[in-house]
CSV table of C-alpha atoms in Angstrom, one decimal:
chain,number,residue,atom,x,y,z
A,45,MET,CA,-1.5,40.5,-12.6
A,46,THR,CA,-1.1,37.1,-14.3
A,47,ALA,CA,-3.5,34.6,-12.8
A,48,VAL,CA,-2.1,31.2,-11.7
A,49,THR,CA,-4.5,28.4,-12.0
A,50,THR,CA,-4.8,24.9,-10.5
A,51,ARG,CA,-4.5,22.1,-13.1
A,52,TYR,CA,-7.5,19.8,-13.0
A,53,VAL,CA,-7.2,16.3,-14.2
A,54,ASP,CA,-10.4,14.3,-14.3
A,55,VAL,CA,-11.3,10.7,-15.3
A,56,HIS,CA,-11.5,11.5,-19.0
A,57,ASP,CA,-8.0,13.0,-18.8
A,58,LEU,CA,-6.7,9.8,-17.2
A,59,GLN,CA,-8.4,7.7,-19.9
A,60,ARG,CA,-6.7,9.9,-22.5
A,61,LEU,CA,-3.3,9.4,-20.9
A,62,ALA,CA,-3.8,5.6,-20.7
A,63,ARG,CA,-4.7,5.5,-24.4
A,64,LEU,CA,-1.7,7.7,-25.3
A,65,LEU,CA,0.9,5.9,-23.2
A,66,GLY,CA,-0.5,2.4,-22.5
A,67,VAL,CA,-1.2,1.0,-19.1
A,68,PRO,CA,2.0,-1.1,-18.9
A,69,ARG,CA,4.2,1.9,-19.5
A,70,MET,CA,2.3,4.0,-16.9
A,71,LEU,CA,2.7,1.2,-14.4
A,72,ARG,CA,6.4,1.0,-15.1
A,73,GLU,CA,7.0,4.7,-14.9
A,74,LEU,CA,4.8,5.0,-11.8
A,75,ARG,CA,6.8,2.2,-10.1
A,76,ALA,CA,10.0,4.2,-10.7
A,77,CYS,CA,8.5,7.3,-9.1
A,78,ILE,CA,7.3,5.3,-6.1
A,79,GLU,CA,10.7,3.7,-5.7
A,80,GLU,CA,12.4,7.1,-6.0
A,81,ASP,CA,10.3,8.5,-3.1
A,82,PHE,CA,10.7,5.3,-1.0
A,83,LEU,CA,14.4,5.8,-1.3
A,84,ARG,CA,14.1,9.2,0.3
A,85,TRP,CA,11.7,8.0,3.0
A,86,GLU,CA,13.3,10.0,5.8
A,87,ALA,CA,12.7,13.3,3.9
A,88,PHE,CA,8.9,13.0,4.4
A,89,GLU,CA,6.6,14.0,7.2
A,90,MET,CA,4.0,11.2,7.4
A,91,SER,CA,1.2,9.8,9.6
A,92,ALA,CA,-1.3,7.0,9.5
A,93,ARG,CA,-4.5,8.0,7.6
A,94,THR,CA,-7.5,9.5,9.3
A,95,ALA,CA,-10.5,7.2,8.9
A,96,HIS,CA,-14.2,7.4,9.6
A,97,HIS,CA,-15.9,4.0,9.7
A,98,TRP,CA,-19.5,2.9,9.2
A,99,PRO,CA,-20.9,-0.6,9.0
A,100,VAL,CA,-21.2,-0.3,5.2
A,101,GLY,CA,-17.7,1.2,4.6
A,102,VAL,CA,-15.0,3.8,5.4
A,103,ILE,CA,-13.9,7.2,4.2
A,104,GLU,CA,-10.3,8.2,4.7
A,105,LEU,CA,-7.9,11.1,4.3
A,106,MET,CA,-4.3,10.4,3.6
A,107,PRO,CA,-1.7,13.3,4.0
A,108,VAL,CA,2.0,13.4,3.4
A,109,SER,CA,4.6,16.1,2.7
A,110,ASP,CA,8.2,16.8,2.0
A,111,ALA,CA,10.1,20.2,1.9
A,112,ARG,CA,8.6,21.1,-1.5
A,113,HIS,CA,5.1,19.5,-1.7
A,114,TYR,CA,2.1,18.6,0.4
A,115,ALA,CA,-0.4,15.9,-0.9
A,116,PHE,CA,-3.5,14.3,0.4
A,117,LYS,CA,-6.0,11.7,-0.9
A,118,TYR,CA,-9.7,11.4,-0.2
A,119,VAL,CA,-10.7,7.7,-0.6
A,120,ASN,CA,-13.5,5.5,0.4
A,121,GLY,CA,-14.0,1.8,0.7
A,122,HIS,CA,-17.6,0.5,0.4
A,123,PRO,CA,-17.8,-3.2,-0.6
A,124,GLY,CA,-21.5,-3.0,-1.3
A,125,ASN,CA,-21.2,-0.2,-3.9
A,126,PRO,CA,-21.2,-2.5,-7.0
A,127,ARG,CA,-24.9,-3.2,-6.2
A,128,LEU,CA,-25.5,0.5,-6.6
A,129,HIS,CA,-23.4,0.6,-9.8
A,130,ARG,CA,-20.6,2.5,-8.1
A,131,PRO,CA,-17.0,1.5,-7.6
A,132,THR,CA,-16.0,0.0,-4.3
A,133,VAL,CA,-13.1,2.5,-4.1
A,134,MET,CA,-13.4,6.1,-5.3
A,135,ALA,CA,-10.8,8.8,-4.8
A,136,PHE,CA,-9.4,12.2,-5.6
A,137,GLY,CA,-6.3,14.1,-4.5
A,138,VAL,CA,-4.4,17.3,-4.3
A,139,LEU,CA,-0.8,18.2,-4.8
A,140,ALA,CA,0.2,21.6,-3.3
A,141,GLU,CA,3.2,23.8,-3.2
A,142,ALA,CA,4.7,23.7,0.4
A,143,ARG,CA,6.3,27.2,0.0
A,144,THR,CA,2.9,28.9,-0.5
A,145,GLY,CA,0.2,26.3,0.0
A,146,PHE,CA,-1.1,26.9,-3.5
A,147,PRO,CA,-2.9,23.8,-4.9
A,148,LEU,CA,-1.0,22.8,-8.1
A,149,LEU,CA,-3.1,19.8,-9.0
A,150,LEU,CA,-6.6,18.6,-8.3
A,151,CYS,CA,-6.8,15.0,-9.7
A,152,GLU,CA,-9.0,12.0,-10.0
A,153,LEU,CA,-7.4,9.1,-8.1
A,154,THR,CA,-9.8,6.2,-8.7
A,155,PHE,CA,-8.0,5.0,-11.8
A,156,THR,CA,-4.7,6.3,-10.4
A,157,THR,CA,-5.1,4.4,-7.1
A,158,ALA,CA,-5.5,1.2,-9.0
A,159,LEU,CA,-2.3,2.0,-11.0
A,160,ARG,CA,-0.2,2.9,-7.9
A,161,THR,CA,-1.4,-0.1,-5.9
A,162,ALA,CA,-0.3,-2.5,-8.6
A,163,ALA,CA,3.0,-0.6,-9.2
A,164,THR,CA,3.8,-0.8,-5.5
A,165,SER,CA,2.9,-4.5,-5.4
A,166,VAL,CA,5.4,-5.3,-8.2
A,167,LEU,CA,8.0,-3.0,-6.6
A,168,ALA,CA,7.8,-5.1,-3.5
A,169,ALA,CA,7.8,-8.4,-5.4
A,170,ARG,CA,10.9,-7.5,-7.4
A,171,ALA,CA,12.7,-7.3,-4.0
A,172,LEU,CA,11.0,-10.3,-2.3
A,173,ALA,CA,9.9,-12.9,-4.8
A,174,ARG,CA,12.1,-15.8,-5.9
A,175,PRO,CA,14.1,-15.0,-9.0
A,176,GLY,CA,12.5,-16.6,-12.1
A,177,ALA,CA,8.9,-16.4,-10.8
A,178,ARG,CA,6.6,-16.9,-13.7
A,179,SER,CA,3.2,-18.0,-12.3
A,180,MET,CA,0.8,-15.9,-10.2
A,181,ALA,CA,-2.5,-16.7,-8.6
A,182,LEU,CA,-5.0,-13.9,-8.4
A,183,ILE,CA,-7.6,-14.4,-5.7
A,184,GLY,CA,-10.3,-11.8,-6.2
A,185,ASN,CA,-10.8,-10.7,-9.8
A,186,GLY,CA,-12.5,-7.4,-9.3
A,187,ALA,CA,-11.5,-3.8,-10.1
A,188,GLN,CA,-7.8,-4.1,-9.1
A,189,SER,CA,-7.1,-7.4,-10.8
A,190,GLU,CA,-6.2,-6.3,-14.4
A,191,PHE,CA,-3.8,-3.7,-13.0
A,192,GLN,CA,-2.1,-6.3,-10.8
A,193,ALA,CA,-1.8,-8.8,-13.7
A,194,LEU,CA,-0.3,-6.2,-16.1
A,195,ALA,CA,2.1,-4.9,-13.5
A,196,PHE,CA,3.5,-8.4,-12.7
A,197,MET,CA,3.6,-9.4,-16.4
A,198,ASP,CA,5.6,-6.3,-17.3
A,199,GLY,CA,7.7,-5.8,-14.1
A,200,LEU,CA,8.4,-9.4,-13.1
A,201,GLY,CA,7.9,-11.6,-16.2
A,202,ILE,CA,4.8,-13.4,-15.0
A,203,ARG,CA,3.5,-15.6,-17.9
A,204,GLU,CA,0.8,-17.7,-16.3
A,205,LEU,CA,-2.2,-16.5,-14.3
A,206,ARG,CA,-4.3,-18.7,-12.1
A,207,LEU,CA,-7.7,-17.0,-11.3
A,208,PHE,CA,-10.3,-17.5,-8.7
A,209,ASP,CA,-13.2,-15.3,-7.5
A,210,VAL,CA,-16.4,-16.3,-5.7
A,211,ASP,CA,-18.1,-14.5,-8.6
A,212,PRO,CA,-17.3,-16.4,-11.8
A,213,GLN,CA,-18.3,-13.4,-13.9
A,214,ALA,CA,-15.5,-11.4,-12.4
A,215,SER,CA,-13.0,-14.0,-13.5
A,216,ALA,CA,-14.6,-14.0,-17.0
A,217,LYS,CA,-14.3,-10.2,-17.1
A,218,LEU,CA,-10.6,-10.4,-16.2
A,219,ALA,CA,-9.8,-13.1,-18.7
A,220,ALA,CA,-11.6,-11.1,-21.5
A,221,ASN,CA,-9.8,-7.9,-20.6
A,222,LEU,CA,-6.4,-9.7,-20.8
A,223,ALA,CA,-7.2,-11.5,-24.1
A,224,PRO,CA,-5.1,-9.1,-26.2
A,225,TRP,CA,-2.0,-10.0,-24.2
A,226,VAL,CA,-2.7,-13.7,-24.6
A,227,GLN,CA,-3.1,-13.2,-28.3
A,228,SER,CA,0.2,-11.3,-28.5
A,229,GLY,CA,2.0,-14.0,-26.6
A,230,ALA,CA,2.9,-11.7,-23.6
A,231,LEU,CA,0.7,-13.9,-21.4
A,232,GLN,CA,1.0,-17.6,-22.1
A,233,LYS,CA,-1.8,-19.1,-20.0
A,234,ILE,CA,-4.8,-18.1,-18.0
A,235,HIS,CA,-6.3,-20.9,-15.8
A,236,ARG,CA,-9.7,-20.3,-14.2
A,237,ALA,CA,-9.7,-22.3,-11.0
A,238,ALA,CA,-12.7,-23.8,-9.2
A,239,SER,CA,-11.3,-23.0,-5.7
A,240,VAL,CA,-8.7,-20.9,-3.9
A,241,ALA,CA,-6.6,-24.1,-3.2
A,242,GLU,CA,-6.6,-25.0,-6.9
A,243,ALA,CA,-5.6,-21.5,-8.0
A,244,VAL,CA,-2.7,-21.3,-5.5
A,245,GLN,CA,-1.3,-24.7,-6.4
A,246,GLY,CA,2.0,-24.3,-8.2
A,247,ALA,CA,1.9,-20.5,-8.1
A,248,ASP,CA,5.2,-18.7,-7.4
A,249,ILE,CA,3.3,-15.5,-6.3
A,250,VAL,CA,-0.2,-15.3,-4.7
A,251,THR,CA,-2.0,-11.9,-4.9
A,252,THR,CA,-5.2,-11.6,-2.8
A,253,ALA,CA,-7.4,-8.6,-3.7
A,254,THR,CA,-10.8,-9.4,-2.2
A,255,ALA,CA,-13.3,-6.8,-1.2
A,256,ARG,CA,-15.4,-8.3,1.6
A,257,LYS,CA,-15.1,-6.3,4.9
A,258,ALA,CA,-14.6,-9.2,7.3
A,259,ARG,CA,-12.1,-11.1,9.3
A,260,ALA,CA,-11.7,-13.6,6.5
A,261,ALA,CA,-9.1,-16.3,6.0
A,262,VAL,CA,-9.1,-16.6,2.2
A,263,LEU,CA,-5.7,-18.3,2.4
A,264,SER,CA,-4.8,-20.9,5.0
A,265,ALA,CA,-1.4,-22.0,6.0
A,266,ASP,CA,-1.6,-25.4,4.4
A,267,MET,CA,-2.4,-24.0,1.0
A,268,VAL,CA,0.9,-22.1,0.6
A,269,ALA,CA,4.1,-23.8,-0.4
A,270,PRO,CA,7.5,-22.9,0.9
A,271,GLY,CA,9.1,-20.2,-1.3
A,272,THR,CA,5.9,-18.4,-2.2
A,273,HIS,CA,5.6,-14.6,-2.2
A,274,LEU,CA,2.3,-13.3,-0.9
A,275,ASN,CA,1.0,-10.0,-2.1
A,276,ALA,CA,-1.9,-9.2,0.3
A,277,VAL,CA,-3.8,-6.2,-1.1
A,278,GLY,CA,-7.4,-6.6,0.1
A,279,GLY,CA,-6.9,-6.4,3.9
A,280,ASP,CA,-6.8,-2.6,4.2
A,281,CYS,CA,-8.9,-1.5,7.2
A,282,PRO,CA,-9.6,-2.6,10.8
A,283,GLY,CA,-11.6,-5.8,10.9
A,284,LYS,CA,-10.7,-6.8,7.3
A,285,THR,CA,-8.2,-9.5,6.6
A,286,GLU,CA,-7.5,-12.2,4.0
A,287,LEU,CA,-4.9,-14.5,5.5
A,288,ALA,CA,-5.2,-17.0,8.3
A,289,PRO,CA,-3.1,-16.0,11.3
A,290,ALA,CA,-1.1,-19.3,11.1
A,291,LEU,CA,0.0,-18.3,7.5
A,292,VAL,CA,1.1,-14.8,8.7
A,293,ALA,CA,3.1,-16.5,11.5
A,294,ARG,CA,4.9,-18.7,8.9
A,295,SER,CA,5.8,-15.6,6.8
A,296,ASP,CA,8.5,-12.9,6.9
A,297,VAL,CA,6.4,-9.8,6.7
A,298,PHE,CA,7.2,-6.5,4.9
A,299,VAL,CA,5.1,-3.4,5.2
A,300,GLU,CA,4.8,0.2,4.0
A,301,TYR,CA,4.2,2.3,7.1
A,302,GLU,CA,4.2,0.0,10.1
A,303,PRO,CA,2.0,2.0,12.5
A,304,GLN,CA,-0.8,2.0,9.9
A,305,THR,CA,-0.3,-1.6,8.9
A,306,ARG,CA,-0.6,-2.9,12.4
A,307,ILE,CA,-4.1,-1.3,12.6
A,308,GLU,CA,-5.3,-2.1,9.1
A,309,GLY,CA,-3.3,-5.0,7.6
A,310,GLU,CA,-2.8,-8.7,8.2
A,311,LEU,CA,-0.7,-7.6,11.2
A,312,GLN,CA,-3.8,-6.6,13.0
A,313,GLN,CA,-4.3,-10.3,13.8
A,314,MET,CA,-0.8,-10.6,15.3
A,315,PRO,CA,0.8,-9.6,18.6
A,316,GLN,CA,2.2,-6.1,18.7
A,317,ASP,CA,5.7,-7.5,18.9
A,318,PHE,CA,5.4,-9.7,15.8
A,319,PRO,CA,8.2,-8.6,13.6
A,320,ALA,CA,7.7,-6.7,10.4
A,321,MET,CA,10.3,-5.0,8.1
A,322,PRO,CA,9.6,-1.7,6.3
A,323,LEU,CA,9.9,-2.2,2.6
A,324,TRP,CA,11.8,1.1,2.1
A,325,GLN,CA,14.7,-0.3,4.2
A,326,VAL,CA,14.9,-3.3,1.9
A,327,LEU,CA,14.9,-1.1,-1.2
A,328,ALA,CA,17.6,1.1,0.3
A,329,GLY,CA,19.8,-1.8,1.1
A,330,ARG,CA,19.5,-1.3,4.9
A,331,ALA,CA,17.7,-4.6,5.5
A,332,ALA,CA,17.5,-8.0,3.8
A,333,GLY,CA,14.5,-9.1,1.7
A,334,ARG,CA,14.3,-12.7,0.6
A,335,THR,CA,17.3,-14.6,2.0
A,336,GLN,CA,16.5,-18.2,1.0
A,337,ALA,CA,14.5,-20.0,-1.6
A,338,GLN,CA,12.1,-21.7,0.8
A,339,GLN,CA,11.2,-18.6,2.7
A,340,ILE,CA,7.6,-17.4,2.5
A,341,THR,CA,7.6,-13.6,2.1
A,342,LEU,CA,4.5,-11.5,2.7
A,343,PHE,CA,4.0,-7.9,1.5
A,344,ASP,CA,1.2,-6.7,3.8
A,345,SER,CA,0.0,-3.9,1.5
A,346,VAL,CA,-2.6,-1.5,2.9
A,347,GLY,CA,-1.8,1.5,0.6
A,348,PHE,CA,0.1,4.4,2.0
A,349,ALA,CA,0.0,8.2,1.4
A,350,LEU,CA,3.5,8.3,0.0
A,351,GLU,CA,2.5,6.2,-2.9
A,352,ASP,CA,-0.3,8.7,-3.7
A,353,PHE,CA,2.2,11.5,-3.4
A,354,SER,CA,4.3,9.7,-6.0
A,355,ALA,CA,1.2,9.2,-8.2
A,356,LEU,CA,0.1,12.8,-8.0
A,357,ARG,CA,3.5,14.2,-8.9
A,358,TYR,CA,3.7,11.6,-11.8
A,359,VAL,CA,0.3,12.6,-13.2
A,360,HIS,CA,1.1,16.3,-12.7
A,361,GLY,CA,4.2,15.8,-14.9
A,362,LEU,CA,2.3,13.8,-17.5
A,363,ALA,CA,-0.4,16.4,-17.7
A,364,GLN,CA,2.1,19.2,-18.2
A,365,ALA,CA,4.1,17.3,-20.8
A,366,HIS,CA,1.1,16.2,-22.8
A,367,GLY,CA,-1.2,19.2,-22.4
A,368,VAL,CA,-3.8,17.1,-20.5
A,369,GLY,CA,-6.3,18.6,-18.1
A,370,ARG,CA,-7.3,22.2,-17.8
A,371,GLY,CA,-6.7,25.2,-15.5
A,372,ILE,CA,-9.4,26.0,-13.0
A,373,ASP,CA,-9.7,28.9,-10.6
A,374,LEU,CA,-9.8,26.9,-7.4
A,375,VAL,CA,-8.5,29.8,-5.3
A,376,PRO,CA,-8.9,33.5,-6.1
A,377,ALA,CA,-6.2,35.6,-7.9
A,378,LEU,CA,-5.9,38.8,-5.9
A,379,ASP,CA,-4.4,42.2,-7.0
A,380,ASP,CA,-4.4,43.0,-3.3
A,381,PRO,CA,-4.0,39.8,-1.2
A,382,LYS,CA,-5.5,41.6,1.9
A,383,ASP,CA,-8.7,42.7,0.1
A,384,LEU,CA,-10.5,39.4,-0.2
A,385,PHE,CA,-13.9,41.1,0.1
A,386,GLY,CA,-13.2,43.5,-2.7
A,387,ALA,CA,-12.2,40.6,-4.9
A,388,LEU,CA,-15.5,38.9,-4.2
A,389,LEU,CA,-17.5,41.8,-5.6
A,390,ALA,CA,-16.3,44.4,-8.1
A,391,PRO,CA,-16.2,47.8,-6.3
A,392,GLN,CA,-19.3,49.2,-8.0
A,393,ALA,CA,-21.2,46.0,-7.5
A,394,ALA,CA,-20.2,45.8,-3.9
A,395,ALA,CA,-21.5,49.3,-3.2
A,396,ALA,CA,-24.8,48.5,-5.0
A,397,GLN,CA,-25.2,45.2,-3.1
A,398,LEU,CA,-24.7,46.9,0.2
A,399,ILE,CA,-27.4,49.5,-0.6
A,400,GLU,CA,-29.8,46.7,-1.8
A,401,ASP,CA,-29.2,44.4,1.2
A,402,PHE,CA,-29.7,46.9,4.0
A,403,PRO,CA,-33.1,48.6,4.5
A,404,ALA,CA,-33.2,52.4,4.7
């Protein structure tokens, strides 16, 4: 019989794809995949992720499926990891064939999660931010920040970045990584601010991507001008927020999967009847996004399994098209599907093993 293997895409394969295609192109194409899946939202079976929490962090499983494919992501969130020289977020995922359950793809999702988070952020901003937005404040300049910057530069036309992080070295790292785009003229200005208030001043869009697991109020209501679009990325588990409740109350809130966001997002601070609009309904034309220039819009982004489904099918397509990754025998190929034991040991070896294992 012809063996069917699972394609394995590791971190080195993602690096190869990023060098081959460029990060802006990958962000653009991934955004299109996510939008395509959001527009068929009702075709999916979905649930809030399963999470196990410890004082130092969380490990989560995120499943979703449609009629053709099942996908899940394993992901952690441990804010103290950088002290151990490990990423705060680490992930991998599987894309499987619904018809048979066969795992088609086993894939790294640490790089890919950063890509899909930024792609989703700009997908929301294109529907919710004021037309002509050109300036963005980035509060929290860690692992996600470059991806957010490039996504908004390419997908929304952002030309000025205003940076703040409690760790000045993080802002210096971000500015250094973006230097090629400054030199090319794609990014006109990077301003490193001395405070959150200074960074936010004059920004059309404010992205918060902080890592501290705490009920924080990184942004207060008095910092944010009418007409601002807020892209809140860092508040993504119970007990972790970035925006003051008064600021959330001033905003029109848009979410991915509402049952999950009310547990994990900025909405966890608000009454259960506080209104929130699913982003997919805005994208599908079933609900209004921004309706006036002075409106404060908030994308309360916690990350949802459907975005990982989109990312996995996108990477699977890239890997096939560009010959990236390798086949692995993650599940056995069986001549007789009912003879699992016989496949574990060749017939002669099985008999010899039985004689050896059992005393006379």
